[in-house]
mmCIF file of C-alpha atoms in Angstrom:
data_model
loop_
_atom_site.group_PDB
_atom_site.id
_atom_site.type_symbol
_atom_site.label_atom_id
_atom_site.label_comp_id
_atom_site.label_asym_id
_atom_site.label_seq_id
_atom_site.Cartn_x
_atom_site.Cartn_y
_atom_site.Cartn_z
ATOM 1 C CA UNK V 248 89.248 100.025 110.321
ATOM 2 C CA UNK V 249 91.906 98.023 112.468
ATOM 3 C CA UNK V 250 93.459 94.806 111.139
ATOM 4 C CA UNK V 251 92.731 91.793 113.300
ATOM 5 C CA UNK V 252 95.583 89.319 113.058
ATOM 6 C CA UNK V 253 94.457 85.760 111.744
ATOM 7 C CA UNK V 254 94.924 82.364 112.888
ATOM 8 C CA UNK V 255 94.249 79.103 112.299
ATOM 9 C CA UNK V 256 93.426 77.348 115.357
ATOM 10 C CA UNK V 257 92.809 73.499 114.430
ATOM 11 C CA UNK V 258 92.552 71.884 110.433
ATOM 12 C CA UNK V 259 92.385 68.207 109.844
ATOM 13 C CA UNK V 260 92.014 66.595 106.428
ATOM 14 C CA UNK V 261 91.590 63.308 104.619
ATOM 15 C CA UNK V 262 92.643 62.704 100.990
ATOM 16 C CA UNK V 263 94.079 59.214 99.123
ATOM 17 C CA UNK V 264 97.524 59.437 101.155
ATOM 18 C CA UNK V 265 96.237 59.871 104.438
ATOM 19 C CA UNK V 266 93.144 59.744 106.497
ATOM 20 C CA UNK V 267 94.456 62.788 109.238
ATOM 21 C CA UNK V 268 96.633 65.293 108.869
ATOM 22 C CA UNK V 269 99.271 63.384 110.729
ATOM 23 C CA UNK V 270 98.895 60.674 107.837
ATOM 24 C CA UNK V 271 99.354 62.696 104.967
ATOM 25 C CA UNK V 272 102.195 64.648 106.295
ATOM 26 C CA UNK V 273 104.139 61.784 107.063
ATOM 27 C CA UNK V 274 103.457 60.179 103.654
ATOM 28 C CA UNK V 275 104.795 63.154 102.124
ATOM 29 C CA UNK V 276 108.214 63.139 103.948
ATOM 30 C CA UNK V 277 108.825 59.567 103.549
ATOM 31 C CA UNK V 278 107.906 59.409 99.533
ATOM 32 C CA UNK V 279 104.541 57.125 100.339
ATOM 33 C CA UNK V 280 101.946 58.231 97.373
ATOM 34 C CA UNK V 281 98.347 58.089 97.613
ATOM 35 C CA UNK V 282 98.149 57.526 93.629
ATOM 36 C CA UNK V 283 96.965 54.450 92.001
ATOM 37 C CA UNK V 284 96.064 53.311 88.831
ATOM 38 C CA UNK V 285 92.319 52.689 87.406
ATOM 39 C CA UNK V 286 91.047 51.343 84.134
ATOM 40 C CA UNK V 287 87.104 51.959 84.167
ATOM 41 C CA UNK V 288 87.263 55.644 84.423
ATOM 42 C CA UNK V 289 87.844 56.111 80.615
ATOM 43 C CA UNK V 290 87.576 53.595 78.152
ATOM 44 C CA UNK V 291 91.197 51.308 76.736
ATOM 45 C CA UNK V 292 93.016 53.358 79.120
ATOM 46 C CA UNK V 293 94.253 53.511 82.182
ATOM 47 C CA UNK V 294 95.286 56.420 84.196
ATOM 48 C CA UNK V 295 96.526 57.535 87.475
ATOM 49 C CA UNK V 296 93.960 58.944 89.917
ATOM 50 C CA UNK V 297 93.972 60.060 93.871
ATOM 51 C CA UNK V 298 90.980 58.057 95.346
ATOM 52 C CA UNK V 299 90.270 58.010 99.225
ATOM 53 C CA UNK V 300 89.294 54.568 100.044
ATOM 54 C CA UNK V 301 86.644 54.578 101.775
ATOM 55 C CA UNK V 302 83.790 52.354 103.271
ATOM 56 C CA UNK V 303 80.572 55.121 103.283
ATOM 57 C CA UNK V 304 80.475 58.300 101.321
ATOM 58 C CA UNK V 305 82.535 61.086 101.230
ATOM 59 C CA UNK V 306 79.800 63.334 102.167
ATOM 60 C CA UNK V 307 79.614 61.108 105.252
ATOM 61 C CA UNK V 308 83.474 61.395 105.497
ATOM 62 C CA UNK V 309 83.389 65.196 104.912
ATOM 63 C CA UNK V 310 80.481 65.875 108.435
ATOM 64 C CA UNK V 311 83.033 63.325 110.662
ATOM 65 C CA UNK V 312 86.099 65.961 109.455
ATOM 66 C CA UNK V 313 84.475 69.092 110.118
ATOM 67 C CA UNK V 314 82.639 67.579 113.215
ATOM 68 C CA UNK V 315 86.441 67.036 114.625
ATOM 69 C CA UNK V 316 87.839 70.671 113.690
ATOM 70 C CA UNK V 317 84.908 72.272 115.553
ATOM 71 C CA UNK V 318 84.602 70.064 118.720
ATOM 72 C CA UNK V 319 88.467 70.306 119.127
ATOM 73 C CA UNK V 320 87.833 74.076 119.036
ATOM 74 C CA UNK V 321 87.024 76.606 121.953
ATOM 75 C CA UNK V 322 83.517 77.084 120.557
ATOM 76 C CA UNK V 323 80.925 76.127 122.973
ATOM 77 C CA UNK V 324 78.514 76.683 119.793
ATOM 78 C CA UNK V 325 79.168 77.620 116.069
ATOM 79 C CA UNK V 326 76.481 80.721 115.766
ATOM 80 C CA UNK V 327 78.845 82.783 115.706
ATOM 81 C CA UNK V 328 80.302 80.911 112.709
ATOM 82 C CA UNK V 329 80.622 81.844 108.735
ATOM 83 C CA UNK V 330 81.127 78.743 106.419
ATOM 84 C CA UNK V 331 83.159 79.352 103.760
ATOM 85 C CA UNK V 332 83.250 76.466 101.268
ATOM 86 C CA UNK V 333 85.831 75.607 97.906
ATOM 87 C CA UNK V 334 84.748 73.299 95.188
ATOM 88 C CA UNK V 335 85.286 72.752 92.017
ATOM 89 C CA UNK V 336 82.218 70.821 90.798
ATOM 90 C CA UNK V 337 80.224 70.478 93.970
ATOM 91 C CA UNK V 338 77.959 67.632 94.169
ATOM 92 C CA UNK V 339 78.104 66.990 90.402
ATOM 93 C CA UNK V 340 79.475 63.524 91.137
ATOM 94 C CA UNK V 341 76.181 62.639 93.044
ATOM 95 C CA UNK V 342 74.422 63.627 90.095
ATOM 96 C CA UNK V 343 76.803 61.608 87.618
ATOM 97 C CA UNK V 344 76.025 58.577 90.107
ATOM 98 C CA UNK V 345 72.167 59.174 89.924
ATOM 99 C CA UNK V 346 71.556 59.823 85.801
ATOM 100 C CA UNK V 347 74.167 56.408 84.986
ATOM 101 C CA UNK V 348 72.266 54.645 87.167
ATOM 102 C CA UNK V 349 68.835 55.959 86.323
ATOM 103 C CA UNK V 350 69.367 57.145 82.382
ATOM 104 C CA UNK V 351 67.329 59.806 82.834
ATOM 105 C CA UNK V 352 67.122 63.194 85.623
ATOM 106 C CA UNK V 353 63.663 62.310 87.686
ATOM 107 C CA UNK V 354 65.632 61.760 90.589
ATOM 108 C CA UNK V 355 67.867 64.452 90.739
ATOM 109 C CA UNK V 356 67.956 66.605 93.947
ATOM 110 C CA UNK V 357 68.944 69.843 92.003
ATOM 111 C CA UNK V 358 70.031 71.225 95.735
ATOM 112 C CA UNK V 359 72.599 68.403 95.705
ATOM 113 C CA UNK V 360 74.168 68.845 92.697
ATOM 114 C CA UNK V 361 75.379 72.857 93.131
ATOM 115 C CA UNK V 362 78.934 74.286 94.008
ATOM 116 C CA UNK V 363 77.100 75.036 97.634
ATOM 117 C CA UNK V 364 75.825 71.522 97.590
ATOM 118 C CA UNK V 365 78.690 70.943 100.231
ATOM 119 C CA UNK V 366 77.335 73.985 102.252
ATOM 120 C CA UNK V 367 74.125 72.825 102.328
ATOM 121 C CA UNK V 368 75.134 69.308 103.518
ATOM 122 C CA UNK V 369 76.391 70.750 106.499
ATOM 123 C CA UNK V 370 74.470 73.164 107.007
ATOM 124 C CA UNK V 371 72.513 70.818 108.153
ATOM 125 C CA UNK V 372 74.889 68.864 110.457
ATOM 126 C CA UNK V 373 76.044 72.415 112.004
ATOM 127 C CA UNK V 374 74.351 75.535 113.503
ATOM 128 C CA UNK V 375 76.286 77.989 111.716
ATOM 129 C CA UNK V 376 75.569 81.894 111.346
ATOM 130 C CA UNK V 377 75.745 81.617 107.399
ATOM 131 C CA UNK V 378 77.662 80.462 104.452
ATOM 132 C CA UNK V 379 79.063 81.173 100.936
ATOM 133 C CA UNK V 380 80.935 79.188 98.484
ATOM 134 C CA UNK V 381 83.489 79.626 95.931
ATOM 135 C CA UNK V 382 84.112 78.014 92.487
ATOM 136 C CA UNK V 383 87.382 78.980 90.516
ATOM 137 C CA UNK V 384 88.486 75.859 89.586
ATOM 138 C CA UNK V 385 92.027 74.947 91.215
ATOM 139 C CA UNK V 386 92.132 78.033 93.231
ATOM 140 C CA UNK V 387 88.512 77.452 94.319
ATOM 141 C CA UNK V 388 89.406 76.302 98.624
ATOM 142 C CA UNK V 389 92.661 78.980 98.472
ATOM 143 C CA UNK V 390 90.142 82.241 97.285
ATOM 144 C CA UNK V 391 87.851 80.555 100.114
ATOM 145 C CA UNK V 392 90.796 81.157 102.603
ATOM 146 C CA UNK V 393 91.144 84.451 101.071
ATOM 147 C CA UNK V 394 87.581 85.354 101.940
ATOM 148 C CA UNK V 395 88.203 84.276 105.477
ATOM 149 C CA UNK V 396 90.931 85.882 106.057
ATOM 150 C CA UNK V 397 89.346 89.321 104.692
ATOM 151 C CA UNK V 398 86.116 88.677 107.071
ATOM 152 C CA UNK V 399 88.423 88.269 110.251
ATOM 153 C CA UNK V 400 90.871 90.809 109.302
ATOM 154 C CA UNK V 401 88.288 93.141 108.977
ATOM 155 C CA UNK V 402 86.178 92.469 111.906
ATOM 156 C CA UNK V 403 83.453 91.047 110.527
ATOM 157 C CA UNK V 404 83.438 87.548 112.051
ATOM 158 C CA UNK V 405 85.465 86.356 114.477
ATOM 159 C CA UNK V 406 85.300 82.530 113.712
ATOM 160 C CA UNK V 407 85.202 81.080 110.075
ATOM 161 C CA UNK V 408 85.416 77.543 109.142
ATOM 162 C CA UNK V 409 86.782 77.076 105.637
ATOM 163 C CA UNK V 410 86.096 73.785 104.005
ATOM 164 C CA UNK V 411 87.996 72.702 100.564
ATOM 165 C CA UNK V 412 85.862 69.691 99.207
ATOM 166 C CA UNK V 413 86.222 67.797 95.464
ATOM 167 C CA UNK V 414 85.408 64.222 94.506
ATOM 168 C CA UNK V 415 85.889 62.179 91.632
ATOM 169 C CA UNK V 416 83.921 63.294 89.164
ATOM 170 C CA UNK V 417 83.838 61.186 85.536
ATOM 171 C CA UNK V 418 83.109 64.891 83.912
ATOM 172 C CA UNK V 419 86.114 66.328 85.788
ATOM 173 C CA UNK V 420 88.470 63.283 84.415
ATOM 174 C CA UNK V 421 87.230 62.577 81.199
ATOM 175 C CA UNK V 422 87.692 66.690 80.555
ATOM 176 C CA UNK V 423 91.290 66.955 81.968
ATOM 177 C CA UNK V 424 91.739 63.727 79.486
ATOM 178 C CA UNK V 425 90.272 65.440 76.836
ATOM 179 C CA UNK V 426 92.774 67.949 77.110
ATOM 180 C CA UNK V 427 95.596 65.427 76.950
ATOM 181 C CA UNK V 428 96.750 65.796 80.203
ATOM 182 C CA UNK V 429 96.556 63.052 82.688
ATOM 183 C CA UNK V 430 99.300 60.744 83.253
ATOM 184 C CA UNK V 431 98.877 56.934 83.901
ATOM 185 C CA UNK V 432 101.743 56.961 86.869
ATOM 186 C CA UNK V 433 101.920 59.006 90.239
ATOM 187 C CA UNK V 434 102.852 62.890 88.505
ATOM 188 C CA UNK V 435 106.256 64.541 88.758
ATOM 189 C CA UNK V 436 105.892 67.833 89.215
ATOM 190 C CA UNK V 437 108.686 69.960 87.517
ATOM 191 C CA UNK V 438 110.722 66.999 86.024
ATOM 192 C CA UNK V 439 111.885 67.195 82.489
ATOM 193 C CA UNK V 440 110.351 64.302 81.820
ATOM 194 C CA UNK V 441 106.740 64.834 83.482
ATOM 195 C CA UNK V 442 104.177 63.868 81.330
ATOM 196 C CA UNK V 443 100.716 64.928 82.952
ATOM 197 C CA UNK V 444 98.561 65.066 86.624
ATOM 198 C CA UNK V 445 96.802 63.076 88.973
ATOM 199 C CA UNK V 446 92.926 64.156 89.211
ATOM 200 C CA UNK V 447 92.046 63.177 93.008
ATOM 201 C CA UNK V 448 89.720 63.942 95.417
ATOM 202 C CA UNK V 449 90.340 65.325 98.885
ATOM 203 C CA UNK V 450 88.848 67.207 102.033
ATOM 204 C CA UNK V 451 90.295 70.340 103.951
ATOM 205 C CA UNK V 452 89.580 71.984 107.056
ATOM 206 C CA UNK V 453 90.777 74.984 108.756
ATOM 207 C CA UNK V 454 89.398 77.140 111.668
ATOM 208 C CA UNK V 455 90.402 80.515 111.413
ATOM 209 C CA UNK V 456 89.631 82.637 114.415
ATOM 210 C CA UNK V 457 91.278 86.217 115.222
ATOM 211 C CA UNK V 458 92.867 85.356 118.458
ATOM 212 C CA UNK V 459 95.791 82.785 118.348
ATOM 213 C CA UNK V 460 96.019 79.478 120.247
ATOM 214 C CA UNK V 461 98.816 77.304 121.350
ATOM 215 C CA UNK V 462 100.555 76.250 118.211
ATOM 216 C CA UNK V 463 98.533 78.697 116.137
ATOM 217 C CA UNK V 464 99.962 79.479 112.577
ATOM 218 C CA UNK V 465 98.883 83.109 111.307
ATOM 219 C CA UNK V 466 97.683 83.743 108.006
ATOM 220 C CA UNK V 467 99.253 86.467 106.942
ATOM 221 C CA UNK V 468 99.118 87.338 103.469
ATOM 222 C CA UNK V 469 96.598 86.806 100.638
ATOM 223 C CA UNK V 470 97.543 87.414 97.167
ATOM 224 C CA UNK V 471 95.364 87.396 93.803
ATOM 225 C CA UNK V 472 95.431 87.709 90.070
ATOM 226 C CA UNK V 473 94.132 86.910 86.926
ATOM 227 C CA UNK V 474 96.538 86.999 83.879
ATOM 228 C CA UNK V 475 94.102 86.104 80.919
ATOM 229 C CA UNK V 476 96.805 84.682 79.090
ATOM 230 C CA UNK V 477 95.018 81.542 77.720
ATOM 231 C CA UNK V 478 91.721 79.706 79.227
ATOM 232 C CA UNK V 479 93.619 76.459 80.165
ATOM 233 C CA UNK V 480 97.140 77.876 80.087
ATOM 234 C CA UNK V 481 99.252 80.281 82.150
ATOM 235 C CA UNK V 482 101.687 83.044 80.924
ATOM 236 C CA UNK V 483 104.928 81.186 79.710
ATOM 237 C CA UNK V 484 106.980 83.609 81.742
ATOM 238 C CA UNK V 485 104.633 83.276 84.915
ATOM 239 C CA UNK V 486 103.372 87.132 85.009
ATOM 240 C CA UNK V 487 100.124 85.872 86.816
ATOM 241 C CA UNK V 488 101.723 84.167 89.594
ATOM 242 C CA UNK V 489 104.578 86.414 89.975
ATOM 243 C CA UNK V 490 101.706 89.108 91.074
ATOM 244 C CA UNK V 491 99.820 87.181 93.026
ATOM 245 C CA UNK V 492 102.834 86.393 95.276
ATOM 246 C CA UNK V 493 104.192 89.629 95.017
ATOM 247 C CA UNK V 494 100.845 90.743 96.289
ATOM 248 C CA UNK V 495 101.092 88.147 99.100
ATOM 249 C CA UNK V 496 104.065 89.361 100.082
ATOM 250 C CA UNK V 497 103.466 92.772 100.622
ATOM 251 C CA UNK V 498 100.117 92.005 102.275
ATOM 252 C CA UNK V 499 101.746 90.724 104.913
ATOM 253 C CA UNK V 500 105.191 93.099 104.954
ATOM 254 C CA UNK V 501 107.197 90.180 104.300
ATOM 255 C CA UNK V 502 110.119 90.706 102.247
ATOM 256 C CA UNK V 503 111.128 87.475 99.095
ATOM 257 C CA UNK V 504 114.231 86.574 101.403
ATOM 258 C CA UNK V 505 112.793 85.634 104.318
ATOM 259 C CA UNK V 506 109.909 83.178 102.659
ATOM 260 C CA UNK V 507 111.765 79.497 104.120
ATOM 261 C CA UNK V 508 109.491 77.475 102.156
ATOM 262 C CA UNK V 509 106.925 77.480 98.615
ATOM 263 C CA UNK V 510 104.833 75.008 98.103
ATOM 264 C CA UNK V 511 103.786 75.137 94.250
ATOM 265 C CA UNK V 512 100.857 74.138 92.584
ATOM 266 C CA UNK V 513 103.064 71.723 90.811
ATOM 267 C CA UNK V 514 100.704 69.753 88.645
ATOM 268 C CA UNK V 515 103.122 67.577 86.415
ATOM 269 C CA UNK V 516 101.823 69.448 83.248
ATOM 270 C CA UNK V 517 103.985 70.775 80.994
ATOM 271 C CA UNK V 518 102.593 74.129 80.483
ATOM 272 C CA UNK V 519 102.162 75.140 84.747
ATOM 273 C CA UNK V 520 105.437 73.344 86.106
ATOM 274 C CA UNK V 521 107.341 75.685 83.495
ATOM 275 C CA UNK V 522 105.698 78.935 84.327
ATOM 276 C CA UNK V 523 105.479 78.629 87.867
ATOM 277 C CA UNK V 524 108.827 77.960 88.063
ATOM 278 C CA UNK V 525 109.497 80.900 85.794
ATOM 279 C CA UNK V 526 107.574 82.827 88.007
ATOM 280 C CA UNK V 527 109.317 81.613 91.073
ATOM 281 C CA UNK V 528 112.837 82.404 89.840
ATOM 282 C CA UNK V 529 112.130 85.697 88.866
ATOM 283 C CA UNK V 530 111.171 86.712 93.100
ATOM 284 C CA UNK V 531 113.209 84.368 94.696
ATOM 285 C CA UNK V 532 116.340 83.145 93.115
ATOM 286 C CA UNK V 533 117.581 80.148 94.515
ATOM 287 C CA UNK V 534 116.877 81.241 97.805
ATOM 288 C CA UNK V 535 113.920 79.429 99.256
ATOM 289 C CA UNK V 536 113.384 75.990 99.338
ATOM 290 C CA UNK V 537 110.615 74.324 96.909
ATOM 291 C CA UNK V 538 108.534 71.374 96.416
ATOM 292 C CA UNK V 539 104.849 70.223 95.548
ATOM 293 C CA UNK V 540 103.583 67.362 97.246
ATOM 294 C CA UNK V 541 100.868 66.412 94.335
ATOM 295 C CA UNK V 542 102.938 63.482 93.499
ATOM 296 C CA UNK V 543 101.890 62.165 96.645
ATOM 297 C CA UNK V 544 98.032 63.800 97.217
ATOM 298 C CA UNK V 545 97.610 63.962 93.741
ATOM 299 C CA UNK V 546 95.757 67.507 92.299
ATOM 300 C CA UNK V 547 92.514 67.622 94.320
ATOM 301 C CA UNK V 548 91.138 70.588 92.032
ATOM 302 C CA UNK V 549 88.924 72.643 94.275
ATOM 303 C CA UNK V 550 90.607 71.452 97.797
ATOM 304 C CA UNK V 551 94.104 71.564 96.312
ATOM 305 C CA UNK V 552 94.324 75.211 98.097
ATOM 306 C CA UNK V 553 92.946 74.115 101.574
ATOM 307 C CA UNK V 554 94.870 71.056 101.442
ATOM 308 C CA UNK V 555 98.334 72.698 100.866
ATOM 309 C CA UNK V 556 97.388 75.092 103.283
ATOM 310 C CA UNK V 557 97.410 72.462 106.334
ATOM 311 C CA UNK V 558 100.652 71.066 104.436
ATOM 312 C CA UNK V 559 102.182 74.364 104.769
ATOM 313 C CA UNK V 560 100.419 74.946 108.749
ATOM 314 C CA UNK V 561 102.317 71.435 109.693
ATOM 315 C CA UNK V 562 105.681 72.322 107.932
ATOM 316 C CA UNK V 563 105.921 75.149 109.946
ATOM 317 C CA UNK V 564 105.121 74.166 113.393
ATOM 318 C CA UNK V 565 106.967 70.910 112.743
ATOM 319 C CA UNK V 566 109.584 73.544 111.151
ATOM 320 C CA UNK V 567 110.003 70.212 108.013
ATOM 321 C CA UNK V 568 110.460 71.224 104.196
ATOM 322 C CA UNK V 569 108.351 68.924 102.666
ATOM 323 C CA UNK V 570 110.376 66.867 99.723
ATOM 324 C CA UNK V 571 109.027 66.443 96.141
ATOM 325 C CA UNK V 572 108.602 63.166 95.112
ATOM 326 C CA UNK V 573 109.673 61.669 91.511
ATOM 327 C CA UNK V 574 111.684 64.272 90.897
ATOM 328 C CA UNK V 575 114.933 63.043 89.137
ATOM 329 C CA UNK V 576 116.257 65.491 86.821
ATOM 330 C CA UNK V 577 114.233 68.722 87.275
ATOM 331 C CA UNK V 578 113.714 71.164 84.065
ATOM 332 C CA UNK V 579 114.662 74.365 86.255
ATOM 333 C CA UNK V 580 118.067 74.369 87.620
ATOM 334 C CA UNK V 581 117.886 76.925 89.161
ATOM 335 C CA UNK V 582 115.243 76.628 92.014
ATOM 336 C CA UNK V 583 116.222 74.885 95.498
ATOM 337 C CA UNK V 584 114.011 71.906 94.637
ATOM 338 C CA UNK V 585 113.947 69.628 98.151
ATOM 339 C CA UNK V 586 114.421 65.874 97.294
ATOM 340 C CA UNK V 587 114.249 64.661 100.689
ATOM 341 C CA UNK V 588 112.457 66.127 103.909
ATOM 342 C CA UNK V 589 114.714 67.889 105.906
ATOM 343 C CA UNK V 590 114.422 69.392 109.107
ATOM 344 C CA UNK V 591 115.195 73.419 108.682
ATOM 345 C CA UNK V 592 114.192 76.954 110.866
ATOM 346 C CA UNK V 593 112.157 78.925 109.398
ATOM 347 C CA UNK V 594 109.384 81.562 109.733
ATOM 348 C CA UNK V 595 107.463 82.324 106.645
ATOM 349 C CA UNK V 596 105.926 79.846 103.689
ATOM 350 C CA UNK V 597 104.013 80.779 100.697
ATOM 351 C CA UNK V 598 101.153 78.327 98.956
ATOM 352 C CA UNK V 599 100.790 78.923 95.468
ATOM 353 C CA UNK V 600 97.649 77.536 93.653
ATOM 354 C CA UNK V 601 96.948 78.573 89.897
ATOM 355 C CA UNK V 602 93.923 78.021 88.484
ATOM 356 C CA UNK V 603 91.759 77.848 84.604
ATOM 357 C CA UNK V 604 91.528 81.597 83.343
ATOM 358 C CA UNK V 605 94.747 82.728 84.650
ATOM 359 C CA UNK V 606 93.124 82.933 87.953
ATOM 360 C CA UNK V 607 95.820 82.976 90.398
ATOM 361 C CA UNK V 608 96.111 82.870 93.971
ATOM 362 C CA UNK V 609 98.802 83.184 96.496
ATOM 363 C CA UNK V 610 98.879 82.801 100.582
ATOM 364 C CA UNK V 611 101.617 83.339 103.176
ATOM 365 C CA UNK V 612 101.812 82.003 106.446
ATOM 366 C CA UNK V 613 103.690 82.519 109.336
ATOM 367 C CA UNK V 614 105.032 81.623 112.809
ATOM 368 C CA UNK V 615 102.967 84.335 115.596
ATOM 369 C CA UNK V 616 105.084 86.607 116.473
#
């Protein structure tokens, strides 16, 4: 069967350091983080968290950002349309809200707590053809754009929306606290002296359609794994994420040395920083140019791979590295880590997100040829 090209047409998100695309992208070149500190999330402690401040509900918030992707598109109707949602716990924080408030689970809408909770929300806003949603944890909105870009690729749909979606969820943050790592400052990825992440919440959007637009950005690679090492930590040495890039790679014929920028999953814990960067030595030296922008987003779990996909989209068409923030004195010396946003030509960048399991996910994007 012939390979369609892929493209993303139009994207537009909202997360705690911006409210567009526009927002958050200048927020992460000039060093302004979305994280803030909170005290009644978990008891005698206070911890650093990505909140979007809003004044209705996210779900509200998520039907306005789709609503913009689609009527900025060329689709005189979405029929044609496959949904393909991300999320990590789904509507689980609706639930949380109802039970607290409640004390017991009469009043639960069991079709609104679900990982396609989010698909069923707008699947009644939209008239699209049909949906399906994924849940792998961190990787959950990045296998989504996977999926998408396997449907297109492969003829099977022409237009798919992909939505990444997570929102605070006191399960979510009391569990990454249970595993000791949540930091009460704004994280620093890949510093020596990093001590933990950022939960946050955060929507993505992205249109991909198989013919390109003015502007377009082409997906071009998709990349998977699963390295089993450890249920909440990766390899040491970064096996699982060297694949999944490798894979990426030669999805898309794209050789290591032409990749301009990466923008890693860079949590701030311990354990991922050091592996990924392991991982990222190994296939590419010192010769691409790295950063992750969670010190400024903060780790929005199931949207973390839709997210850094627009991040990625805009660094390319603005032809900007992105710049990590809080990094001082960073544990790798060998990696090109980018300190401040700098204005550079290139064609290719890779999005790594790394997930619970050893699930791994990789996906390159380029300038149309």
């Amino acid at each position: 069967m012939p390979k369609n090209s892929v493209f993303i047409n139009g994207f537009e998100s909202v997360c705690c350091a911006g409210e567009s695309c526009e927002e958050l992208f200048e927020a992460i070149c000039t060093h302004q983080s979305g994280i803030k500190t909170f005290s009644e999330f978990i008891s005698d402690k206070q911890i650093a968290l990505g909140k979007i401040e809003k004044p209705f509900s996210i779900e509200a918030l998520l039907g306005l950002t789709c609503k913009k992707v689609l009527e900025q598109s060329n689709l005189e109707n979405f029929e044609n349309t496959l949904l393909v949602v991300g999320s990590s716990v789904g509507g689980m924080q609706t639930t949380e809200s109802i039970f607290l408030r409640d004390h017991h689970y009469k009043n639960i809408n069991p079709k609104l707590h679900a990982i396609d909770t989010i698909a069923h929300i707008l699947s009644q806003k939209f008239s699209l053809k049909d949906d399906i949603s994924f849940s792998t944890a961190c990787t959950s909105s990045a296998n989504a754009l996977g999926y998408a870009y396997e449907m297109i690729a492969k003829g099977v749909y022409e237009n798919v929306l992909v939505v990444g979606f997570d929102t605070l969820s006191l399960t979510t943050i009391r569990g990454f606290d249970a595993l000791g790592v949540l930091s009460s400052r704004p994280c620093q990825p890949f510093d020596v002296n990093r001590d933990g992440m950022n939960v946050a919440e955060g929507i993505a959007v992205l249109l991909l359609q198989h013919q390109p637009q003015k502007e377009s950005i082409e997906l071009m690679g998709v990349g998977y794994s699963s390295d089993a090492h450890h249920m909440a930590h990766p390899s040491p040495d970064g096996a699982g994420a060297l694949c999944a890039m490798q894979k990426a790679l030669k999805c898309a014929n794209v050789e290591s040395c032409d990749v301009g920028y990466i923008n890693a999953h860079g949590t701030g814990t311990t354990a991922n920083d050091a592996s990924e960067a392991n991982a990222i030595e190994a296939l590419f030296g010192s010769s691409v140019n790295v950063s992750s922008t969670k010190s400024i987003t903060g780790h929005t779990l199931g949207a973390a791979g839709a997210l850094e996909a627009i991040i990625c989209v805009m660094a390319l068409q603005k032809q900007m590295i992105p710049p990590n923030t809080h990094l001082v004195e960073p544990e790798n010396k060998t990696l090109n880590f980018v300190k401040v946003a700098k204005a550079h030509t290139f064609r290719y960048a890779l999005s790594n997100s790394l997930a619970f399991g050893g699930n791994n996910t990789s996906l390159l994007f380029g300038l149309p040829q």
